[in-house]
Amino acid sequence: MSFELPKLPYAYDALEPHIDARTMEIHHSKHHAGYTSKLNDAIAGTDAEGKSIEEILKNINNYSGAVRNNGGGYYNHCLFWEVMSPNGGGEPGGDLGDAIRRDFGSFNEFKTQFSNAAATQFGSGWAWLCKHDNGKLEVCGSPNQDNPLMPGVGCGGHPILGIDVWEHAYYLNYQNRRPDYIQAFWNVINWDKVNENFRG
Ligand code: MN
């Protein structure tokens, strides 16, 4: 059994003007496809074959650097595509909206913390909203293709929302203006999906 590149749940140009079609096409069909095929190569013949991606990531110290980088890349992008939508934006309702107000004080305070984590992640990496086993929410960042499912990374919670801040995620349209890309991301967040992730 091997991992497969998921289809995007919308067209490459669906997130314009916030994220441009060319960036989405290269990001999905080249970058994510590359992580997927290299992950399959890296697990071939190891005991990771047949395991779920989450199980692999939770035990990542048992595996090679190639499994870490490409397994993280595979998982992170699968989550990333799903938490965006052309009908996204606004503020979350439901259980997630309540939990954000409970744990951050307000949606705006959460937005500030998440944006700061994304803006201050040095070099390539991700910012996350995570849910801990006790239900508490926390924001963190991680370098490269690491994520908080991996032991010792970030806040150690379960990612329910993530933003890719590698330059390949925004450079064609935003060049060095990462803060503008982060600002635009708020217009495409699929809160229904993040709520679903939160309910687990
Ligand atoms: Mn990426």
GROMACS .gro file of C-alpha atoms and ligand atoms in nm:
model
  201
    1MET     CA    1   0.000   0.000   0.000
    2SER     CA    2   0.132   0.345  -0.079
    3PHE     CA    3   0.029   0.701  -0.020
    4GLU     CA    4  -0.153   0.890  -0.292
    5LEU     CA    5  -0.161   1.257  -0.379
    6PRO     CA    6  -0.514   1.373  -0.288
    7LYS     CA    7  -0.717   1.568  -0.542
    8LEU     CA    8  -0.770   1.930  -0.455
    9PRO     CA    9  -1.129   1.986  -0.337
   10TYR     CA   10  -1.150   2.293  -0.570
   11ALA     CA   11  -0.993   2.424  -0.890
   12TYR     CA   12  -0.640   2.568  -0.896
   13ASP     CA   13  -0.781   2.917  -0.956
   14ALA     CA   14  -1.058   2.889  -0.695
   15LEU     CA   15  -0.872   3.076  -0.421
   16GLU     CA   16  -0.786   3.379  -0.633
   17PRO     CA   17  -0.713   3.659  -0.572
   18HIS     CA   18  -0.586   3.547  -0.232
   19ILE     CA   19  -0.376   3.259  -0.361
   20ASP     CA   20  -0.303   3.257  -0.735
   21ALA     CA   21  -0.367   2.963  -0.967
   22ARG     CA   22  -0.005   2.920  -1.078
   23THR     CA   23   0.115   2.893  -0.718
   24MET     CA   24  -0.159   2.642  -0.637
   25GLU     CA   25  -0.083   2.431  -0.943
   26ILE     CA   26   0.292   2.411  -0.878
   27HIS     CA   27   0.239   2.366  -0.506
   28HIS     CA   28   0.001   2.073  -0.550
   29SER     CA   29   0.117   1.902  -0.869
   30LYS     CA   30   0.493   1.946  -0.812
   31HIS     CA   31   0.572   2.002  -0.444
   32HIS     CA   32   0.303   1.786  -0.283
   33ALA     CA   33   0.337   1.524  -0.555
   34GLY     CA   34   0.711   1.517  -0.488
   35TYR     CA   35   0.670   1.467  -0.112
   36THR     CA   36   0.422   1.188  -0.182
   37SER     CA   37   0.641   0.989  -0.422
   38LYS     CA   38   0.954   1.041  -0.211
   39LEU     CA   39   0.765   0.926   0.099
   40ASN     CA   40   0.664   0.609  -0.082
   41ASP     CA   41   1.026   0.551  -0.188
   42ALA     CA   42   1.152   0.617   0.165
   43ILE     CA   43   0.916   0.372   0.338
   44ALA     CA   44   0.952   0.094   0.081
   45GLY     CA   45   1.081  -0.218   0.258
   46THR     CA   46   1.054  -0.063   0.608
   47ASP     CA   47   0.799  -0.134   0.881
   48ALA     CA   48   0.634   0.200   0.799
   49GLU     CA   49   0.476   0.036   0.495
   50GLY     CA   50   0.106  -0.014   0.561
   51LYS     CA   51   0.097   0.220   0.861
   52SER     CA   52  -0.114   0.535   0.868
   53ILE     CA   53   0.066   0.864   0.815
   54GLU     CA   54  -0.026   0.976   1.168
   55GLU     CA   55   0.120   0.659   1.317
   56ILE     CA   56   0.441   0.715   1.121
   57LEU     CA   57   0.468   1.077   1.232
   58LYS     CA   58   0.403   0.996   1.599
   59ASN     CA   59   0.695   0.751   1.586
   60ILE     CA   60   0.910   0.955   1.349
   61ASN     CA   61   1.229   0.903   1.549
   62ASN     CA   62   1.225   0.539   1.438
   63TYR     CA   63   1.264   0.640   1.075
   64SER     CA   64   1.504   0.810   0.836
   65GLY     CA   65   1.534   1.180   0.766
   66ALA     CA   66   1.371   1.118   0.428
   67VAL     CA   67   1.062   0.973   0.597
   68ARG     CA   68   1.050   1.271   0.833
   69ASN     CA   69   1.077   1.535   0.561
   70ASN     CA   70   0.851   1.371   0.305
   71GLY     CA   71   0.606   1.220   0.553
   72GLY     CA   72   0.567   1.559   0.714
   73GLY     CA   73   0.533   1.719   0.372
   74TYR     CA   74   0.270   1.465   0.270
   75TYR     CA   75   0.058   1.509   0.585
   76ASN     CA   76   0.095   1.887   0.616
   77HIS     CA   77  -0.021   1.958   0.261
   78CYS     CA   78  -0.314   1.714   0.286
   79LEU     CA   79  -0.435   1.920   0.584
   80PHE     CA   80  -0.353   2.254   0.418
   81TRP     CA   81  -0.569   2.197   0.106
   82GLU     CA   82  -0.864   2.090   0.318
   83VAL     CA   83  -0.865   2.387   0.553
   84MET     CA   84  -0.900   2.629   0.260
   85SER     CA   85  -1.206   2.696   0.047
   86PRO     CA   86  -1.327   2.953  -0.207
   87ASN     CA   87  -1.622   2.998   0.031
   88GLY     CA   88  -1.397   3.046   0.332
   89GLY     CA   89  -1.314   3.335   0.558
   90GLY     CA   90  -1.507   3.503   0.835
   91GLU     CA   91  -1.506   3.367   1.186
   92PRO     CA   92  -1.571   3.017   1.317
   93GLY     CA   93  -1.896   2.932   1.489
   94GLY     CA   94  -1.998   2.617   1.669
   95ASP     CA   95  -1.785   2.435   1.925
   96LEU     CA   96  -1.464   2.567   1.772
   97GLY     CA   97  -1.573   2.931   1.799
   98ASP     CA   98  -1.657   2.873   2.166
   99ALA     CA   99  -1.323   2.700   2.232
  100ILE     CA  100  -1.126   2.979   2.062
  101ARG     CA  101  -1.295   3.242   2.281
  102ARG     CA  102  -1.239   3.024   2.589
  103ASP     CA  103  -0.867   2.959   2.525
  104PHE     CA  104  -0.755   3.285   2.359
  105GLY     CA  105  -1.004   3.533   2.504
  106SER     CA  106  -1.130   3.642   2.161
  107PHE     CA  107  -1.113   3.551   1.794
  108ASN     CA  108  -0.896   3.858   1.732
  109GLU     CA  109  -0.645   3.750   1.995
  110PHE     CA  110  -0.627   3.405   1.836
  111LYS     CA  111  -0.582   3.567   1.495
  112THR     CA  112  -0.294   3.777   1.628
  113GLN     CA  113  -0.118   3.479   1.785
  114PHE     CA  114  -0.158   3.259   1.476
  115SER     CA  115  -0.045   3.537   1.240
  116ASN     CA  116   0.257   3.608   1.460
  117ALA     CA  117   0.356   3.241   1.468
  118ALA     CA  118   0.338   3.235   1.086
  119ALA     CA  119   0.524   3.563   1.041
  120THR     CA  120   0.804   3.482   1.285
  121GLN     CA  121   0.876   3.123   1.177
  122PHE     CA  122   1.232   3.176   1.054
  123GLY     CA  123   1.298   3.029   0.712
  124SER     CA  124   1.070   2.750   0.593
  125GLY     CA  125   0.800   2.601   0.810
  126TRP     CA  126   0.442   2.610   0.927
  127ALA     CA  127   0.218   2.768   1.187
  128TRP     CA  128  -0.054   2.559   1.351
  129LEU     CA  129  -0.368   2.570   1.558
  130CYS     CA  130  -0.362   2.251   1.762
  131LYS     CA  131  -0.602   2.069   1.990
  132HIS     CA  132  -0.461   1.892   2.292
  133ASP     CA  133  -0.606   1.564   2.421
  134ASN     CA  134  -0.785   1.758   2.698
  135GLY     CA  135  -0.958   1.976   2.434
  136LYS     CA  136  -0.748   2.287   2.492
  137LEU     CA  137  -0.636   2.486   2.187
  138GLU     CA  138  -0.284   2.618   2.133
  139VAL     CA  139  -0.092   2.796   1.855
  140CYS     CA  140   0.263   2.698   1.764
  141GLY     CA  141   0.510   2.689   1.477
  142SER     CA  142   0.747   2.427   1.341
  143PRO     CA  143   1.042   2.432   1.099
  144ASN     CA  144   1.072   2.260   0.761
  145GLN     CA  145   0.804   1.988   0.718
  146ASP     CA  146   0.790   1.901   1.087
  147ASN     CA  147   0.457   1.915   1.267
  148PRO     CA  148   0.336   1.880   1.627
  149LEU     CA  149   0.244   1.513   1.584
  150MET     CA  150   0.619   1.444   1.585
  151PRO     CA  151   0.767   1.398   1.933
  152GLY     CA  152   0.915   1.720   2.073
  153VAL     CA  153   0.785   1.945   1.793
  154GLY     CA  154   0.583   2.262   1.857
  155CYS     CA  155   0.312   2.242   2.125
  156GLY     CA  156   0.263   1.866   2.086
  157GLY     CA  157  -0.109   1.892   2.010
  158HIS     CA  158  -0.308   1.762   1.713
  159PRO     CA  159  -0.305   2.010   1.419
  160ILE     CA  160  -0.653   2.121   1.312
  161LEU     CA  161  -0.547   2.428   1.104
  162GLY     CA  162  -0.213   2.504   0.941
  163ILE     CA  163  -0.054   2.761   0.714
  164ASP     CA  164   0.244   2.681   0.493
  165VAL     CA  165   0.500   2.962   0.513
  166TRP     CA  166   0.759   2.810   0.280
  167GLU     CA  167   0.837   3.063   0.008
  168HIS     CA  168   0.697   2.820  -0.252
  169ALA     CA  169   0.354   2.883  -0.094
  170TYR     CA  170   0.349   3.254  -0.177
  171TYR     CA  171   0.657   3.385  -0.358
  172LEU     CA  172   0.514   3.408  -0.714
  173ASN     CA  173   0.239   3.645  -0.605
  174TYR     CA  174   0.371   3.803  -0.285
  175GLN     CA  175   0.752   3.781  -0.328
  176ASN     CA  176   0.906   3.861   0.012
  177ARG     CA  177   0.580   3.996   0.158
  178ARG     CA  178   0.494   3.701   0.380
  179PRO     CA  179   0.269   3.916   0.606
  180ASP     CA  180   0.047   4.000   0.305
  181TYR     CA  181   0.009   3.630   0.224
  182ILE     CA  182  -0.076   3.555   0.589
  183GLN     CA  183  -0.336   3.833   0.585
  184ALA     CA  184  -0.487   3.690   0.264
  185PHE     CA  185  -0.504   3.339   0.414
  186TRP     CA  186  -0.775   3.454   0.658
  187ASN     CA  187  -1.005   3.507   0.356
  188VAL     CA  188  -0.989   3.142   0.250
  189ILE     CA  189  -0.998   2.948   0.578
  190ASN     CA  190  -1.263   2.676   0.565
  191TRP     CA  191  -1.399   2.702   0.920
  192ASP     CA  192  -1.649   2.422   0.863
  193LYS     CA  193  -1.359   2.186   0.801
  194VAL     CA  194  -1.156   2.320   1.095
  195ASN     CA  195  -1.465   2.274   1.316
  196GLU     CA  196  -1.484   1.914   1.190
  197ASN     CA  197  -1.115   1.864   1.271
  198PHE     CA  198  -1.175   2.012   1.615
  199ARG     CA  199  -1.463   1.776   1.691
  200GLY     CA  200  -1.227   1.497   1.575
  201MN      MN  201   0.428   2.368   0.067
   0.00000   0.00000   0.00000
